[in-house]
Every structure is written in C-alpha cells, then in structure tokens.
C-alpha cells in the first residue's frame, strides 16, 4: 500500500511538474500540509548520515532498493519543480514563489514539530559524479534558502543529492522530468 501511495504522489508530482508555472500556481500550502502531515505515529526517524553512506557505497546501482532508501517510499513526501540556472546552484527567481509555499507549509502548526529532508535529483545528462555533486549542492541551496530567506529553523532541514540514481522515467533517464526536488517528512525534531 505504501508503494501505491508513493506512486500516486509521484504521478501527482509529474502532473504538477509537467504543467510548469501553471502547476506551481495550483500548488497550495493546504496541499503541502496535508501531504507532509500524514505521519504514522510508529514511523521511525530517518538517519540522513546512513542514507549518504549507502549512496556513496553504491554509485550507479539504483539506490531505491537499498535498505534505508527503500524506507523513504513510506514517508510523507512530495516532489516539486524548482528551476536553477544552467549547471548552477542559483535558484531562478520564478521558483521563489514555490519555495515560499513550501516555507508557509513548514511553518504551519501541524508541521512545526517535524524535520524534513530535501533530496535533489538530476537527469542522466552529463557525468554521473558531476550530477551527484550538482544535485547535492542544489538540495543544500534549497535548504539554505528555506532557512535564511524563509526562516525555517535549520535543525528541521537536511539535504542530500542523489544525482540520476532515482529517475522518475527510468526508460528515459535524460528526460527533463527526472530533474526535480523531493521533500520528505523524516520524523520528529528531537
């Protein structure tokens, strides 16, 4: 059932991303709070350092099936399109509206007690090592923007980049749809 929810969330996200700016305008704080707030009481916290360790130990092997990464499919999450300047970590100005919606949701009273993981994804265009580094730096840029510009507490935000390891469209790894940002609720702030 959790895989089905993950796929449904993924399908919704692909629709939002395909709609471009119109999709971003349809995204609402209410949708984000409802999606990210669906936490099972018994859900275990995610160890971000362990995710990074598994990623580093298994380059190019498709990390979705790894033990710690496979648990992410069961967590409340959403994907969103954040645009960056080409081959850069500079967030394009048009994406700040989407970041503002995310920040509004993270400031909502129902989500204040949770921490979140920002996961950066790329397509398979270019060198795998470069894509992995770029996705990590972009995820960090998003976490930093949420923490500085939008005042989300830094102890609630973590980031990691996975490059092209988890494509939305595995049959077309160079597709633009594979470039995206994922936000996951990874448990209670301690």
PDB file of N, CA, C and O in Angstrom, residues 44-93:
ATOM      1  N   UNK A  44       9.580   5.371  12.098  1.00  0.00           N
ATOM      2  CA  UNK A  44      10.909   5.594  12.671  1.00  0.00           C
ATOM      3  C   UNK A  44      11.597   6.749  11.943  1.00  0.00           C
ATOM      4  O   UNK A  44      11.349   7.000  10.774  1.00  0.00           O
ATOM      5  N   UNK A  45      12.446   7.438  12.666  1.00  0.00           N
ATOM      6  CA  UNK A  45      13.177   8.563  12.094  1.00  0.00           C
ATOM      7  C   UNK A  45      14.192   8.054  11.070  1.00  0.00           C
ATOM      8  O   UNK A  45      14.662   6.922  11.136  1.00  0.00           O
ATOM      9  N   UNK A  46      14.526   8.908  10.136  1.00  0.00           N
ATOM     10  CA  UNK A  46      15.473   8.569   9.085  1.00  0.00           C
ATOM     11  C   UNK A  46      16.850   9.082   9.481  1.00  0.00           C
ATOM     12  O   UNK A  46      16.991  10.210   9.943  1.00  0.00           O
ATOM     13  N   UNK A  47      17.844   8.250   9.299  1.00  0.00           N
ATOM     14  CA  UNK A  47      19.227   8.620   9.574  1.00  0.00           C
ATOM     15  C   UNK A  47      19.848   9.128   8.272  1.00  0.00           C
ATOM     16  O   UNK A  47      20.190   8.328   7.393  1.00  0.00           O
ATOM     17  N   UNK A  48      19.973  10.439   8.146  1.00  0.00           N
ATOM     18  CA  UNK A  48      20.478  11.046   6.911  1.00  0.00           C
ATOM     19  C   UNK A  48      21.924  10.632   6.644  1.00  0.00           C
ATOM     20  O   UNK A  48      22.305  10.392   5.499  1.00  0.00           O
ATOM     21  N   UNK A  49      22.715  10.499   7.683  1.00  0.00           N
ATOM     22  CA  UNK A  49      24.110  10.073   7.502  1.00  0.00           C
ATOM     23  C   UNK A  49      24.167   8.660   6.913  1.00  0.00           C
ATOM     24  O   UNK A  49      25.020   8.370   6.063  1.00  0.00           O
ATOM     25  N   UNK A  50      23.251   7.789   7.327  1.00  0.00           N
ATOM     26  CA  UNK A  50      23.217   6.425   6.796  1.00  0.00           C
ATOM     27  C   UNK A  50      22.785   6.439   5.321  1.00  0.00           C
ATOM     28  O   UNK A  50      23.309   5.678   4.513  1.00  0.00           O
ATOM     29  N   UNK A  51      21.856   7.327   4.971  1.00  0.00           N
ATOM     30  CA  UNK A  51      21.462   7.455   3.565  1.00  0.00           C
ATOM     31  C   UNK A  51      22.668   7.853   2.717  1.00  0.00           C
ATOM     32  O   UNK A  51      22.901   7.289   1.646  1.00  0.00           O
ATOM     33  N   UNK A  52      23.432   8.825   3.202  1.00  0.00           N
ATOM     34  CA  UNK A  52      24.613   9.287   2.475  1.00  0.00           C
ATOM     35  C   UNK A  52      25.643   8.171   2.346  1.00  0.00           C
ATOM     36  O   UNK A  52      26.270   8.004   1.293  1.00  0.00           O
ATOM     37  N   UNK A  53      25.795   7.386   3.402  1.00  0.00           N
ATOM     38  CA  UNK A  53      26.754   6.282   3.381  1.00  0.00           C
ATOM     39  C   UNK A  53      26.331   5.226   2.360  1.00  0.00           C
ATOM     40  O   UNK A  53      27.163   4.741   1.589  1.00  0.00           O
ATOM     41  N   UNK A  54      25.052   4.866   2.328  1.00  0.00           N
ATOM     42  CA  UNK A  54      24.566   3.890   1.346  1.00  0.00           C
ATOM     43  C   UNK A  54      24.730   4.418  -0.076  1.00  0.00           C
ATOM     44  O   UNK A  54      25.113   3.663  -0.969  1.00  0.00           O
ATOM     45  N   UNK A  55      24.456   5.687  -0.276  1.00  0.00           N
ATOM     46  CA  UNK A  55      24.594   6.296  -1.590  1.00  0.00           C
ATOM     47  C   UNK A  55      26.044   6.224  -2.052  1.00  0.00           C
ATOM     48  O   UNK A  55      26.329   5.823  -3.180  1.00  0.00           O
ATOM     49  N   UNK A  56      26.964   6.589  -1.176  1.00  0.00           N
ATOM     50  CA  UNK A  56      28.389   6.589  -1.530  1.00  0.00           C
ATOM     51  C   UNK A  56      28.911   5.173  -1.809  1.00  0.00           C
ATOM     52  O   UNK A  56      29.783   4.992  -2.664  1.00  0.00           O
ATOM     53  N   UNK A  57      28.372   4.183  -1.115  1.00  0.00           N
ATOM     54  CA  UNK A  57      28.848   2.804  -1.273  1.00  0.00           C
ATOM     55  C   UNK A  57      28.246   2.098  -2.488  1.00  0.00           C
ATOM     56  O   UNK A  57      28.702   1.016  -2.856  1.00  0.00           O
ATOM     57  N   UNK A  58      27.232   2.691  -3.111  1.00  0.00           N
ATOM     58  CA  UNK A  58      26.530   2.019  -4.206  1.00  0.00           C
ATOM     59  C   UNK A  58      26.315   2.927  -5.422  1.00  0.00           C
ATOM     60  O   UNK A  58      25.205   3.004  -5.936  1.00  0.00           O
ATOM     61  N   UNK A  59      27.366   3.604  -5.891  1.00  0.00           N
ATOM     62  CA  UNK A  59      27.164   4.520  -7.016  1.00  0.00           C
ATOM     63  C   UNK A  59      26.730   3.774  -8.277  1.00  0.00           C
ATOM     64  O   UNK A  59      27.259   2.717  -8.590  1.00  0.00           O
ATOM     65  N   UNK A  60      25.729   4.339  -8.938  1.00  0.00           N
ATOM     66  CA  UNK A  60      25.270   3.783 -10.198  1.00  0.00           C
ATOM     67  C   UNK A  60      24.468   2.503 -10.094  1.00  0.00           C
ATOM     68  O   UNK A  60      24.164   1.882 -11.099  1.00  0.00           O
ATOM     69  N   UNK A  61      24.109   2.097  -8.893  1.00  0.00           N
ATOM     70  CA  UNK A  61      23.409   0.824  -8.716  1.00  0.00           C
ATOM     71  C   UNK A  61      21.918   0.981  -8.470  1.00  0.00           C
ATOM     72  O   UNK A  61      21.238   0.003  -8.207  1.00  0.00           O
ATOM     73  N   UNK A  62      21.405   2.191  -8.533  1.00  0.00           N
ATOM     74  CA  UNK A  62      19.988   2.390  -8.268  1.00  0.00           C
ATOM     75  C   UNK A  62      19.704   2.241  -6.789  1.00  0.00           C
ATOM     76  O   UNK A  62      19.535   1.137  -6.284  1.00  0.00           O
ATOM     77  N   UNK A  63      19.674   3.326  -6.079  1.00  0.00           N
ATOM     78  CA  UNK A  63      19.613   3.286  -4.623  1.00  0.00           C
ATOM     79  C   UNK A  63      18.230   3.022  -4.051  1.00  0.00           C
ATOM     80  O   UNK A  63      18.094   2.737  -2.879  1.00  0.00           O
ATOM     81  N   UNK A  64      17.177   3.090  -4.866  1.00  0.00           N
ATOM     82  CA  UNK A  64      15.805   2.952  -4.359  1.00  0.00           C
ATOM     83  C   UNK A  64      15.575   1.633  -3.633  1.00  0.00           C
ATOM     84  O   UNK A  64      14.738   1.549  -2.741  1.00  0.00           O
ATOM     85  N   UNK A  65      16.320   0.594  -3.973  1.00  0.00           N
ATOM     86  CA  UNK A  65      16.114  -0.707  -3.336  1.00  0.00           C
ATOM     87  C   UNK A  65      17.014  -0.926  -2.114  1.00  0.00           C
ATOM     88  O   UNK A  65      16.884  -1.949  -1.438  1.00  0.00           O
ATOM     89  N   UNK A  66      17.906  -0.004  -1.827  1.00  0.00           N
ATOM     90  CA  UNK A  66      18.775  -0.143  -0.662  1.00  0.00           C
ATOM     91  C   UNK A  66      17.954  -0.016   0.620  1.00  0.00           C
ATOM     92  O   UNK A  66      16.957   0.701   0.648  1.00  0.00           O
ATOM     93  N   UNK A  67      18.355  -0.684   1.709  1.00  0.00           N
ATOM     94  CA  UNK A  67      17.519  -0.744   2.920  1.00  0.00           C
ATOM     95  C   UNK A  67      17.035   0.602   3.454  1.00  0.00           C
ATOM     96  O   UNK A  67      15.841   0.765   3.683  1.00  0.00           O
ATOM     97  N   UNK A  68      17.915   1.537   3.653  1.00  0.00           N
ATOM     98  CA  UNK A  68      17.496   2.824   4.217  1.00  0.00           C
ATOM     99  C   UNK A  68      16.745   3.669   3.194  1.00  0.00           C
ATOM    100  O   UNK A  68      15.820   4.397   3.548  1.00  0.00           O
ATOM    101  N   UNK A  69      17.130   3.588   1.927  1.00  0.00           N
ATOM    102  CA  UNK A  69      16.461   4.361   0.887  1.00  0.00           C
ATOM    103  C   UNK A  69      15.070   3.814   0.599  1.00  0.00           C
ATOM    104  O   UNK A  69      14.148   4.573   0.313  1.00  0.00           O
ATOM    105  N   UNK A  70      14.890   2.508   0.671  1.00  0.00           N
ATOM    106  CA  UNK A  70      13.574   1.930   0.377  1.00  0.00           C
ATOM    107  C   UNK A  70      12.535   2.366   1.410  1.00  0.00           C
ATOM    108  O   UNK A  70      11.352   2.460   1.099  1.00  0.00           O
ATOM    109  N   UNK A  71      12.963   2.662   2.622  1.00  0.00           N
ATOM    110  CA  UNK A  71      12.030   3.132   3.653  1.00  0.00           C
ATOM    111  C   UNK A  71      11.463   4.513   3.321  1.00  0.00           C
ATOM    112  O   UNK A  71      10.395   4.880   3.796  1.00  0.00           O
ATOM    113  N   UNK A  72      12.159   5.275   2.509  1.00  0.00           N
ATOM    114  CA  UNK A  72      11.689   6.618   2.176  1.00  0.00           C
ATOM    115  C   UNK A  72      10.348   6.590   1.439  1.00  0.00           C
ATOM    116  O   UNK A  72       9.562   7.526   1.547  1.00  0.00           O
ATOM    117  N   UNK A  73      10.092   5.506   0.709  1.00  0.00           N
ATOM    118  CA  UNK A  73       8.837   5.406  -0.044  1.00  0.00           C
ATOM    119  C   UNK A  73       7.621   5.410   0.874  1.00  0.00           C
ATOM    120  O   UNK A  73       6.524   5.741   0.443  1.00  0.00           O
ATOM    121  N   UNK A  74       7.801   5.071   2.135  1.00  0.00           N
ATOM    122  CA  UNK A  74       6.678   5.004   3.067  1.00  0.00           C
ATOM    123  C   UNK A  74       6.430   6.322   3.788  1.00  0.00           C
ATOM    124  O   UNK A  74       5.453   6.445   4.523  1.00  0.00           O
ATOM    125  N   UNK A  75       7.298   7.305   3.585  1.00  0.00           N
ATOM    126  CA  UNK A  75       7.197   8.568   4.306  1.00  0.00           C
ATOM    127  C   UNK A  75       6.362   9.598   3.551  1.00  0.00           C
ATOM    128  O   UNK A  75       6.329   9.595   2.319  1.00  0.00           O
ATOM    129  N   UNK A  76       5.722  10.507   4.283  1.00  0.00           N
ATOM    130  CA  UNK A  76       5.003  11.601   3.623  1.00  0.00           C
ATOM    131  C   UNK A  76       5.997  12.447   2.825  1.00  0.00           C
ATOM    132  O   UNK A  76       7.047  12.827   3.342  1.00  0.00           O
ATOM    133  N   UNK A  77       5.642  12.721   1.563  1.00  0.00           N
ATOM    134  CA  UNK A  77       6.580  13.421   0.697  1.00  0.00           C
ATOM    135  C   UNK A  77       5.863  14.032  -0.487  1.00  0.00           C
ATOM    136  O   UNK A  77       4.718  13.691  -0.772  1.00  0.00           O
ATOM    137  N   UNK A  78       6.554  14.918  -1.152  1.00  0.00           N
ATOM    138  CA  UNK A  78       6.083  15.434  -2.430  1.00  0.00           C
ATOM    139  C   UNK A  78       7.288  15.852  -3.246  1.00  0.00           C
ATOM    140  O   UNK A  78       8.381  16.054  -2.728  1.00  0.00           O
ATOM    141  N   UNK A  79       7.070  15.922  -4.546  1.00  0.00           N
ATOM    142  CA  UNK A  79       8.081  16.363  -5.493  1.00  0.00           C
ATOM    143  C   UNK A  79       7.630  17.700  -6.045  1.00  0.00           C
ATOM    144  O   UNK A  79       6.442  17.927  -6.228  1.00  0.00           O
ATOM    145  N   UNK A  80       8.574  18.552  -6.314  1.00  0.00           N
ATOM    146  CA  UNK A  80       8.243  19.860  -6.864  1.00  0.00           C
ATOM    147  C   UNK A  80       9.352  20.275  -7.817  1.00  0.00           C
ATOM    148  O   UNK A  80      10.504  19.849  -7.687  1.00  0.00           O
ATOM    149  N   UNK A  81       8.978  21.083  -8.774  1.00  0.00           N
ATOM    150  CA  UNK A  81       9.966  21.585  -9.720  1.00  0.00           C
ATOM    151  C   UNK A  81      10.494  22.922  -9.222  1.00  0.00           C
ATOM    152  O   UNK A  81       9.740  23.866  -9.028  1.00  0.00           O
ATOM    153  N   UNK A  82      11.776  22.971  -8.973  1.00  0.00           N
ATOM    154  CA  UNK A  82      12.489  24.205  -8.635  1.00  0.00           C
ATOM    155  C   UNK A  82      13.498  24.404  -9.754  1.00  0.00           C
ATOM    156  O   UNK A  82      14.307  23.519 -10.021  1.00  0.00           O
ATOM    157  N   UNK A  83      13.446  25.534 -10.395  1.00  0.00           N
ATOM    158  CA  UNK A  83      14.347  25.779 -11.519  1.00  0.00           C
ATOM    159  C   UNK A  83      15.613  26.486 -11.053  1.00  0.00           C
ATOM    160  O   UNK A  83      15.565  27.383 -10.215  1.00  0.00           O
ATOM    161  N   UNK A  84      16.715  26.039 -11.635  1.00  0.00           N
ATOM    162  CA  UNK A  84      18.031  26.606 -11.357  1.00  0.00           C
ATOM    163  C   UNK A  84      18.625  27.123 -12.656  1.00  0.00           C
ATOM    164  O   UNK A  84      18.276  26.659 -13.736  1.00  0.00           O
ATOM    165  N   UNK A  85      19.546  28.049 -12.525  1.00  0.00           N
ATOM    166  CA  UNK A  85      20.310  28.457 -13.699  1.00  0.00           C
ATOM    167  C   UNK A  85      21.086  27.251 -14.194  1.00  0.00           C
ATOM    168  O   UNK A  85      21.432  26.355 -13.409  1.00  0.00           O
ATOM    169  N   UNK A  86      21.364  27.203 -15.472  1.00  0.00           N
ATOM    170  CA  UNK A  86      22.024  26.057 -16.080  1.00  0.00           C
ATOM    171  C   UNK A  86      23.342  25.719 -15.387  1.00  0.00           C
ATOM    172  O   UNK A  86      24.187  26.582 -15.201  1.00  0.00           O
ATOM    173  N   UNK A  87      23.458  24.456 -14.996  1.00  0.00           N
ATOM    174  CA  UNK A  87      24.679  23.932 -14.377  1.00  0.00           C
ATOM    175  C   UNK A  87      25.116  24.771 -13.180  1.00  0.00           C
ATOM    176  O   UNK A  87      26.293  25.010 -12.965  1.00  0.00           O
ATOM    177  N   UNK A  88      24.140  25.218 -12.378  1.00  0.00           N
ATOM    178  CA  UNK A  88      24.401  26.132 -11.283  1.00  0.00           C
ATOM    179  C   UNK A  88      23.510  25.793 -10.092  1.00  0.00           C
ATOM    180  O   UNK A  88      22.523  25.081 -10.230  1.00  0.00           O
ATOM    181  N   UNK A  89      23.855  26.347  -8.937  1.00  0.00           N
ATOM    182  CA  UNK A  89      23.009  26.214  -7.754  1.00  0.00           C
ATOM    183  C   UNK A  89      22.181  27.471  -7.529  1.00  0.00           C
ATOM    184  O   UNK A  89      21.447  27.560  -6.548  1.00  0.00           O
ATOM    185  N   UNK A  90      22.253  28.421  -8.451  1.00  0.00           N
ATOM    186  CA  UNK A  90      21.481  29.656  -8.339  1.00  0.00           C
ATOM    187  C   UNK A  90      20.017  29.363  -8.680  1.00  0.00           C
ATOM    188  O   UNK A  90      19.696  28.966  -9.798  1.00  0.00           O
ATOM    189  N   UNK A  91      19.147  29.555  -7.703  1.00  0.00           N
ATOM    190  CA  UNK A  91      17.714  29.311  -7.886  1.00  0.00           C
ATOM    191  C   UNK A  91      17.153  30.440  -8.743  1.00  0.00           C
ATOM    192  O   UNK A  91      17.391  31.614  -8.468  1.00  0.00           O
ATOM    193  N   UNK A  92      16.398  30.079  -9.776  1.00  0.00           N
ATOM    194  CA  UNK A  92      15.804  31.095 -10.634  1.00  0.00           C
ATOM    195  C   UNK A  92      14.725  31.849  -9.856  1.00  0.00           C
ATOM    196  O   UNK A  92      13.990  31.262  -9.058  1.00  0.00           O
ATOM    197  N   UNK A  93      14.624  33.153 -10.071  1.00  0.00           N
ATOM    198  CA  UNK A  93      13.670  33.978  -9.316  1.00  0.00           C
ATOM    199  C   UNK A  93      12.229  33.459  -9.347  1.00  0.00           C
ATOM    200  O   UNK A  93      11.517  33.527  -8.348  1.00  0.00           O
TER     201      UNK A  93
END
